[in-house]
Short mmCIF file of C-alpha atoms in Angstrom, two decimals:
data_model
loop_
_atom_site.label_atom_id
_atom_site.label_comp_id
_atom_site.label_asym_id
_atom_site.label_seq_id
_atom_site.Cartn_x
_atom_site.Cartn_y
_atom_site.Cartn_z
CA ALA A 1 -27.61 -133.57 -37.97
CA GLN A 2 -25.72 -134.59 -41.08
CA SER A 3 -22.15 -134.53 -42.25
CA VAL A 4 -20.05 -135.49 -45.22
CA THR A 5 -16.43 -136.65 -45.29
CA GLN A 6 -14.42 -136.69 -48.47
CA LEU A 7 -11.54 -138.99 -47.77
CA ASP A 8 -9.03 -137.53 -50.22
CA SER A 9 -8.27 -133.86 -50.61
CA HIS A 10 -6.29 -134.52 -53.82
CA VAL A 11 -6.48 -137.33 -56.37
CA SER A 12 -4.20 -137.60 -59.36
CA VAL A 13 -4.82 -140.00 -62.26
CA SER A 14 -3.50 -140.46 -65.76
CA GLU A 15 -5.73 -139.74 -68.72
CA GLY A 16 -7.64 -142.86 -69.73
CA THR A 17 -7.41 -144.51 -66.30
CA PRO A 18 -10.29 -144.94 -63.83
CA VAL A 19 -11.30 -142.28 -61.35
CA LEU A 20 -12.45 -142.97 -57.79
CA LEU A 21 -13.40 -140.12 -55.46
CA ARG A 22 -14.47 -141.29 -52.04
CA CYS A 23 -17.27 -139.94 -49.88
CA ASN A 24 -18.79 -141.07 -46.61
CA TYR A 25 -21.84 -139.47 -45.06
CA SER A 26 -23.59 -139.37 -41.75
CA SER A 27 -27.29 -138.72 -41.51
CA SER A 28 -30.08 -139.47 -39.07
CA TYR A 29 -32.64 -140.05 -41.82
CA SER A 30 -32.71 -141.20 -45.43
CA PRO A 31 -30.52 -138.68 -47.18
CA SER A 32 -30.42 -137.22 -50.62
CA LEU A 33 -26.85 -137.20 -51.86
CA PHE A 34 -25.22 -135.28 -54.65
CA TRP A 35 -21.93 -134.77 -56.38
CA TYR A 36 -21.15 -131.29 -57.62
CA VAL A 37 -18.18 -130.23 -59.73
CA GLN A 38 -16.48 -126.85 -59.75
CA HIS A 39 -14.17 -125.95 -62.61
CA PRO A 40 -11.77 -123.02 -62.14
CA ASN A 41 -13.59 -119.69 -62.14
CA LYS A 42 -16.92 -121.43 -62.67
CA GLY A 43 -19.95 -122.06 -60.50
CA LEU A 44 -21.04 -125.36 -59.02
CA GLN A 45 -22.53 -127.84 -61.47
CA LEU A 46 -24.55 -130.88 -60.51
CA LEU A 47 -22.99 -134.15 -61.71
CA LEU A 48 -25.54 -136.56 -60.28
CA LYS A 49 -27.94 -137.11 -57.41
CA TYR A 50 -29.29 -139.98 -55.34
CA THR A 51 -32.79 -139.65 -53.90
CA SER A 52 -33.74 -143.18 -52.72
CA ALA A 53 -34.45 -144.64 -56.13
CA ALA A 54 -31.78 -146.82 -57.81
CA THR A 55 -28.62 -147.16 -55.74
CA LEU A 56 -26.39 -146.85 -58.80
CA VAL A 57 -26.76 -143.37 -60.17
CA LYS A 58 -25.51 -142.25 -63.55
CA GLY A 59 -24.59 -138.64 -64.10
CA ILE A 60 -23.22 -136.38 -66.76
CA ASN A 61 -19.87 -136.78 -68.52
CA GLY A 62 -19.66 -140.53 -67.82
CA PHE A 63 -19.61 -140.25 -64.03
CA GLU A 64 -21.58 -142.54 -61.76
CA ALA A 65 -21.91 -143.13 -58.04
CA GLU A 66 -23.18 -145.99 -55.93
CA PHE A 67 -25.11 -145.46 -52.72
CA LYS A 68 -24.15 -148.09 -50.13
CA LYS A 69 -26.21 -147.72 -46.99
CA SER A 70 -24.30 -150.43 -45.10
CA GLU A 71 -21.05 -148.54 -45.66
CA THR A 72 -22.60 -145.04 -45.53
CA SER A 73 -20.71 -144.31 -48.71
CA PHE A 74 -21.42 -142.57 -51.99
CA HIS A 75 -18.21 -142.87 -54.00
CA LEU A 76 -17.91 -141.23 -57.41
CA THR A 77 -16.36 -143.17 -60.28
CA LYS A 78 -15.56 -142.84 -63.94
CA PRO A 79 -14.07 -145.64 -66.06
CA SER A 80 -11.72 -143.44 -68.06
CA ALA A 81 -10.51 -139.98 -67.06
CA HIS A 82 -10.35 -137.12 -69.54
CA MET A 83 -8.25 -134.00 -69.25
CA SER A 84 -11.41 -131.92 -69.01
CA ASP A 85 -12.37 -133.77 -65.81
CA ALA A 86 -9.71 -131.86 -63.87
CA ALA A 87 -11.69 -129.87 -61.31
CA GLU A 88 -12.79 -129.83 -57.69
CA TYR A 89 -15.52 -132.29 -56.74
CA PHE A 90 -17.87 -131.92 -53.79
CA CYS A 91 -19.93 -134.62 -52.16
CA VAL A 92 -23.08 -133.09 -50.70
CA VAL A 93 -25.93 -134.27 -48.47
CA SER A 94 -29.33 -132.67 -48.36
CA GLY A 95 -30.90 -131.56 -45.12
CA SER A 96 -34.28 -132.54 -43.82
CA GLY A 97 -37.23 -130.23 -43.69
CA SER A 98 -38.75 -128.11 -46.35
CA ALA A 99 -35.73 -125.89 -46.94
CA ARG A 100 -33.40 -128.83 -47.58
CA GLN A 101 -30.19 -126.93 -47.23
CA LEU A 102 -27.08 -128.71 -48.40
CA THR A 103 -24.05 -129.73 -46.38
CA PHE A 104 -20.87 -129.84 -48.43
CA GLY A 105 -17.84 -132.03 -48.05
CA SER A 106 -14.43 -130.38 -48.05
CA GLY A 107 -13.84 -131.19 -51.70
CA THR A 108 -11.46 -133.37 -53.70
CA GLN A 109 -9.18 -131.77 -56.25
CA LEU A 110 -8.84 -134.08 -59.25
CA THR A 111 -5.74 -133.74 -61.39
CA VAL A 112 -5.57 -135.58 -64.71
CA LEU A 113 -2.09 -136.19 -66.07
CA PRO A 114 -1.42 -136.56 -69.80
CA GLU B 1 -30.70 -125.41 -69.16
CA PRO B 2 -32.00 -122.47 -67.08
CA GLU B 3 -29.41 -120.49 -65.14
CA VAL B 4 -29.05 -118.59 -61.92
CA THR B 5 -27.34 -115.27 -62.58
CA GLN B 6 -25.15 -113.44 -60.08
CA THR B 7 -23.76 -109.94 -60.29
CA PRO B 8 -21.15 -108.66 -59.97
CA SER B 9 -18.67 -111.46 -60.57
CA HIS B 10 -16.07 -109.62 -58.49
CA GLN B 11 -16.60 -107.04 -55.75
CA VAL B 12 -13.86 -105.21 -53.92
CA THR B 13 -14.77 -103.15 -50.88
CA GLN B 14 -13.20 -101.47 -47.88
CA MET B 15 -13.66 -102.92 -44.42
CA GLY B 16 -16.72 -101.43 -42.75
CA GLN B 17 -18.53 -100.70 -45.99
CA GLU B 18 -21.88 -102.15 -46.96
CA VAL B 19 -22.11 -104.49 -49.95
CA ILE B 20 -25.07 -105.95 -51.78
CA LEU B 21 -24.65 -109.12 -53.79
CA ARG B 22 -27.31 -109.70 -56.39
CA CYS B 23 -28.84 -112.85 -57.75
CA VAL B 24 -31.56 -113.63 -60.27
CA PRO B 25 -32.88 -117.12 -59.50
CA ILE B 26 -34.63 -119.30 -62.04
CA SER B 27 -38.02 -117.81 -62.66
CA ASN B 28 -40.37 -120.53 -61.37
CA HIS B 29 -38.25 -121.51 -58.40
CA LEU B 30 -39.51 -121.00 -54.88
CA TYR B 31 -36.55 -121.72 -52.60
CA PHE B 32 -33.50 -119.51 -52.56
CA TYR B 33 -30.15 -119.92 -50.86
CA TRP B 34 -26.85 -118.22 -50.21
CA TYR B 35 -23.66 -120.19 -49.65
CA ARG B 36 -20.11 -119.00 -49.32
CA GLN B 37 -16.68 -120.51 -49.81
CA ILE B 38 -13.69 -118.97 -48.12
CA LEU B 39 -10.52 -119.72 -50.05
CA GLY B 40 -9.28 -123.19 -49.23
CA GLN B 41 -12.29 -124.06 -47.08
CA LYS B 42 -15.61 -125.87 -47.43
CA VAL B 43 -18.66 -124.42 -49.08
CA GLU B 44 -20.81 -123.22 -46.17
CA PHE B 45 -24.54 -122.72 -45.96
CA LEU B 46 -25.59 -119.20 -44.98
CA VAL B 47 -29.34 -118.89 -45.37
CA SER B 48 -32.42 -120.22 -47.11
CA PHE B 49 -35.44 -118.18 -48.09
CA TYR B 50 -38.98 -119.27 -48.92
CA ASN B 51 -42.31 -117.50 -49.14
CA ASN B 52 -40.69 -114.13 -48.51
CA GLU B 53 -39.02 -115.06 -45.29
CA ILE B 54 -35.91 -116.76 -43.98
CA SER B 55 -36.58 -120.46 -43.41
CA GLU B 56 -33.17 -121.48 -42.10
CA LYS B 57 -29.90 -119.74 -41.33
CA SER B 58 -26.52 -120.82 -40.08
CA GLU B 59 -24.52 -119.38 -37.20
CA ILE B 60 -22.49 -117.46 -39.78
CA PHE B 61 -25.56 -115.46 -40.78
CA ASP B 62 -25.49 -112.92 -37.96
CA ASP B 63 -27.02 -109.45 -37.70
CA GLN B 64 -24.55 -108.09 -40.25
CA PHE B 65 -26.25 -110.15 -42.95
CA SER B 66 -29.68 -109.75 -44.46
CA VAL B 67 -31.50 -111.09 -47.50
CA GLU B 68 -34.28 -109.65 -49.53
CA ARG B 69 -36.40 -110.43 -52.55
CA PRO B 70 -37.32 -106.87 -53.43
CA ASP B 71 -39.18 -107.29 -56.67
CA GLY B 72 -40.10 -110.92 -57.27
CA SER B 73 -37.11 -111.63 -59.49
CA ASN B 74 -33.98 -110.52 -57.64
CA PHE B 75 -32.63 -112.11 -54.48
CA THR B 76 -30.02 -110.07 -52.66
CA LEU B 77 -27.55 -110.63 -49.86
CA LYS B 78 -26.52 -107.54 -47.92
CA ILE B 79 -23.54 -107.35 -45.62
CA ARG B 80 -23.98 -104.25 -43.54
CA SER B 81 -20.45 -103.61 -42.33
CA THR B 82 -17.94 -105.86 -44.02
CA LYS B 83 -15.07 -107.48 -42.17
CA LEU B 84 -11.85 -108.91 -43.57
CA GLU B 85 -13.11 -112.41 -42.84
CA ASP B 86 -16.11 -111.86 -45.09
CA SER B 87 -13.80 -112.22 -48.08
CA ALA B 88 -15.08 -115.28 -49.92
CA MET B 89 -16.87 -116.54 -52.99
CA TYR B 90 -20.60 -116.17 -52.45
CA PHE B 91 -22.94 -118.51 -54.31
CA CYS B 92 -26.63 -118.02 -54.83
CA ALA B 93 -28.81 -121.07 -55.54
CA SER B 94 -32.45 -121.82 -56.18
CA ARG B 95 -34.73 -124.80 -56.62
CA GLY B 96 -38.33 -125.65 -57.24
CA ALA B 97 -40.75 -127.08 -54.70
CA GLY B 98 -41.73 -130.66 -53.94
CA THR B 99 -40.28 -134.11 -54.31
CA GLY B 100 -38.06 -134.47 -57.32
CA ASN B 101 -36.86 -130.90 -57.07
CA GLU B 102 -33.97 -131.47 -54.71
CA LYS B 103 -31.48 -130.25 -57.29
CA LEU B 104 -30.10 -126.83 -56.49
CA PHE B 105 -29.10 -124.67 -59.39
CA PHE B 106 -26.11 -122.53 -58.51
CA GLY B 107 -24.93 -119.26 -59.93
CA SER B 108 -21.30 -118.78 -60.91
CA GLY B 109 -20.61 -116.80 -57.75
CA THR B 110 -19.48 -113.36 -56.64
CA GLN B 111 -15.91 -113.10 -55.41
CA LEU B 112 -15.95 -110.60 -52.54
CA SER B 113 -12.65 -109.10 -51.46
CA VAL B 114 -12.65 -106.96 -48.30
CA LEU B 115 -9.56 -104.79 -47.93
#
């Protein structure tokens, strides 16, 4: 079984300041982990993924995430927030087996203030 | 980048009616999925489909739901007799096979409203 916990339902930052969105996971095997972003009235877009290669993963739009097995965490960061980053962010873990269905966290709504 | 296409973007139906949500996955993909997101709740897995059969399904995916790949390009989700609680955003997704193809490509969703 697997699960994902996003520790903050809402995060608010000022434009130009760092972003930290927290995620902890639980998995009985070596997981694949993802961050997806959902802008209003849009579908889910993959930001980045971890699949047991480098523990620091770089994604699109300046985002990155670090896989820390000892802390079972996969926090998403960005050095400097932009207004266009305002969206809902989902931490996701991939299931085992050939179908590899995804388990989503509850989401973090990021607000970027001018 | 290739896209997964979903139609319609919005569907309004009366309780008890049948609805079919349509998806065109990326052409060389082999695994297909439906997820849904009830307003204010988590995105939930419904079903996965591979080699013309269901490979996994959640407890949500009861006898009212069915999936089909009728013609090798479309992937449909049918809800036989809709209930109010079926109102949600439904996302279709697809991916290729093998290691390195863990990324799911999602469509932009169909907002289903059951009245």
